[in-house]
């Protein structure tokens, strides 16, 4: 789309289309709300992605998507690895940062927050999504997550 080889409407697929490749159609059909989810997957590799995302075509495509859909979500590369997420950050309404528990350091998380604020302004990070955490049930019936919960339950053990 950004390289001008296709228009957004011709490449948008529904979640149903995507999932039919992996699960039975009966399961998909029982979840009618999936028909309201449209997805555009990554296209061809471009030699200079920063130039592509900085283009007028990228701005116009994003504006078109915002006018057509209730919510437009963009998944980018890690913000500390490449420049494209910083370019995109300045053009979106909200930013959520995905943090992989136990892998991403607090220092990297702080650096990512600073990078986002450099691109969009102070306080522009809307939230953090923490993934790779497995909920467990402690001996008192409370849910806790990974090593943080183990620390808390050992420190406050009533036995």
Short mmCIF file of C-alpha atoms in Angstrom, two decimals:
data_model
loop_
_atom_site.label_atom_id
_atom_site.label_comp_id
_atom_site.label_asym_id
_atom_site.label_seq_id
_atom_site.Cartn_x
_atom_site.Cartn_y
_atom_site.Cartn_z
CA UNK A 1 0.00 0.00 0.00
CA UNK A 2 2.71 2.48 0.99
CA UNK A 3 4.75 1.65 -2.10
CA UNK A 4 1.71 2.35 -4.29
CA UNK A 5 1.32 -1.24 -5.50
CA UNK A 6 -2.14 -1.75 -3.94
CA UNK A 7 -4.92 0.22 -2.33
CA UNK A 8 -5.87 -0.38 1.33
CA UNK A 9 -9.31 -1.79 0.54
CA UNK A 10 -7.92 -4.47 -1.76
CA UNK A 11 -5.47 -5.87 0.79
CA UNK A 12 -7.54 -5.67 3.99
CA UNK A 13 -8.68 -9.12 5.06
CA UNK A 14 -11.04 -10.02 7.84
CA UNK A 15 -9.95 -11.98 10.88
CA UNK A 16 -12.28 -14.72 9.65
CA UNK A 17 -10.33 -14.94 6.39
CA UNK A 18 -7.09 -15.17 8.32
CA UNK A 19 -8.33 -17.71 10.85
CA UNK A 20 -9.96 -20.02 8.31
CA UNK A 21 -6.46 -21.03 7.36
CA UNK A 22 -5.82 -22.34 10.87
CA UNK A 23 -9.15 -23.41 12.40
CA UNK A 24 -12.44 -24.87 11.25
CA UNK A 25 -15.08 -22.60 9.76
CA UNK A 26 -17.63 -23.75 12.38
CA UNK A 27 -15.52 -22.24 15.16
CA UNK A 28 -15.08 -18.98 13.29
CA UNK A 29 -18.75 -18.70 12.38
CA UNK A 30 -19.74 -18.94 16.05
CA UNK A 31 -17.84 -15.68 16.67
CA UNK A 32 -19.60 -13.22 14.36
CA UNK A 33 -17.79 -10.21 15.86
CA UNK A 34 -14.64 -11.36 14.07
CA UNK A 35 -16.12 -10.13 10.79
CA UNK A 36 -15.69 -6.58 12.08
CA UNK A 37 -11.93 -6.99 12.44
CA UNK A 38 -9.90 -6.18 9.34
CA UNK A 39 -6.18 -6.81 9.04
CA UNK A 40 -3.52 -5.60 6.65
CA UNK A 41 -0.39 -7.68 6.97
CA UNK A 42 3.14 -6.50 6.23
CA UNK A 43 3.89 -6.41 2.53
CA UNK A 44 7.14 -6.50 0.62
CA UNK A 45 10.45 -5.53 2.15
CA UNK A 46 11.41 -1.98 1.30
CA UNK A 47 15.09 -0.93 1.24
CA UNK A 48 14.52 2.28 3.22
CA UNK A 49 11.54 1.83 5.59
CA UNK A 50 12.17 5.16 7.36
CA UNK A 51 11.75 7.00 4.05
CA UNK A 52 8.61 5.00 3.31
CA UNK A 53 6.98 5.74 6.68
CA UNK A 54 7.98 9.41 6.41
CA UNK A 55 6.23 9.77 3.04
CA UNK A 56 3.05 11.64 2.13
CA UNK A 57 1.62 8.29 1.02
CA UNK A 58 2.01 6.92 4.57
CA UNK A 59 0.30 9.99 6.03
CA UNK A 60 -2.58 9.81 3.55
CA UNK A 61 -3.00 6.05 4.06
CA UNK A 62 -3.16 6.43 7.83
CA UNK A 63 -5.69 9.28 7.53
CA UNK A 64 -7.80 7.16 5.17
CA UNK A 65 -7.74 4.24 7.62
CA UNK A 66 -8.72 6.52 10.51
CA UNK A 67 -11.70 7.78 8.50
CA UNK A 68 -12.81 4.28 7.52
CA UNK A 69 -12.39 2.35 10.79
CA UNK A 70 -13.37 2.98 14.41
CA UNK A 71 -9.95 1.90 15.68
CA UNK A 72 -6.69 1.59 13.75
CA UNK A 73 -3.89 -0.33 15.47
CA UNK A 74 -0.37 -0.40 14.10
CA UNK A 75 2.14 -2.99 15.21
CA UNK A 76 5.69 -1.80 14.75
CA UNK A 77 9.19 -3.11 15.22
CA UNK A 78 10.78 -2.59 18.65
CA UNK A 79 11.26 1.13 19.19
CA UNK A 80 14.86 0.81 20.39
CA UNK A 81 15.90 -1.31 17.39
CA UNK A 82 14.92 0.86 14.40
CA UNK A 83 13.70 4.38 13.60
CA UNK A 84 10.30 3.59 12.03
CA UNK A 85 8.36 3.34 15.32
CA UNK A 86 9.46 6.87 16.27
CA UNK A 87 8.27 8.16 12.91
CA UNK A 88 4.91 6.42 13.30
CA UNK A 89 4.58 7.53 16.95
CA UNK A 90 4.26 11.15 15.93
CA UNK A 91 1.24 10.31 13.72
CA UNK A 92 -0.92 8.19 16.00
CA UNK A 93 -3.39 9.10 18.73
CA UNK A 94 -2.37 6.57 21.40
CA UNK A 95 0.77 4.51 22.06
CA UNK A 96 0.92 1.22 23.93
CA UNK A 97 4.29 -0.30 24.68
CA UNK A 98 4.63 -4.09 24.83
CA UNK A 99 6.94 -5.22 27.62
CA UNK A 100 8.08 -8.84 27.82
CA UNK A 101 8.32 -9.78 31.48
CA UNK A 102 11.55 -11.41 32.51
CA UNK A 103 13.28 -10.49 29.24
CA UNK A 104 13.08 -6.73 28.78
CA UNK A 105 15.08 -4.83 31.35
CA UNK A 106 13.71 -1.87 33.27
CA UNK A 107 16.47 0.21 31.72
CA UNK A 108 15.24 -0.72 28.21
CA UNK A 109 11.67 0.03 29.23
CA UNK A 110 12.75 3.48 30.47
CA UNK A 111 14.72 4.08 27.26
CA UNK A 112 11.70 3.09 25.15
CA UNK A 113 9.49 5.50 27.12
CA UNK A 114 12.04 8.28 26.57
CA UNK A 115 12.20 7.49 22.85
CA UNK A 116 8.39 7.68 22.58
CA UNK A 117 8.32 10.98 24.45
CA UNK A 118 11.08 12.36 22.21
CA UNK A 119 8.98 11.52 19.16
CA UNK A 120 5.54 12.55 20.43
CA UNK A 121 5.94 14.56 23.63
CA UNK A 122 5.99 14.09 27.37
CA UNK A 123 3.19 11.90 28.72
CA UNK A 124 2.34 10.44 25.31
CA UNK A 125 2.68 6.80 26.38
CA UNK A 126 -0.91 5.63 26.99
CA UNK A 127 -0.05 2.33 28.63
CA UNK A 128 2.09 -0.76 28.83
CA UNK A 129 1.08 -4.28 27.84
CA UNK A 130 2.95 -6.92 29.82
CA UNK A 131 3.21 -10.28 28.08
CA UNK A 132 4.84 -13.64 28.83
CA UNK A 133 3.43 -13.74 32.35
CA UNK A 134 1.65 -16.86 33.54
CA UNK A 135 -0.98 -16.44 36.24
CA UNK A 136 -0.81 -18.92 39.10
CA UNK A 137 -3.02 -19.53 42.11
CA UNK A 138 -1.32 -19.24 45.49
CA UNK A 139 -2.13 -21.37 48.49
CA UNK A 140 -4.68 -18.81 49.72
CA UNK A 141 -6.57 -18.75 46.42
CA UNK A 142 -5.14 -15.46 45.13
CA UNK A 143 -3.82 -15.08 41.62
CA UNK A 144 -0.29 -13.83 41.23
CA UNK A 145 2.12 -13.57 38.35
CA UNK A 146 5.46 -15.32 38.05
CA UNK A 147 8.42 -14.49 40.25
CA UNK A 148 6.83 -11.31 41.63
CA UNK A 149 3.99 -13.33 43.12
CA UNK A 150 6.39 -15.94 44.47
CA UNK A 151 8.40 -13.20 46.18
CA UNK A 152 5.27 -11.66 47.67
CA UNK A 153 3.84 -14.97 48.89
CA UNK A 154 7.17 -16.02 50.50
CA UNK A 155 7.61 -12.65 52.18
CA UNK A 156 4.06 -12.65 53.55
CA UNK A 157 3.73 -16.37 54.31
CA UNK A 158 1.35 -16.94 57.22
CA UNK A 159 2.52 -20.49 57.97
#
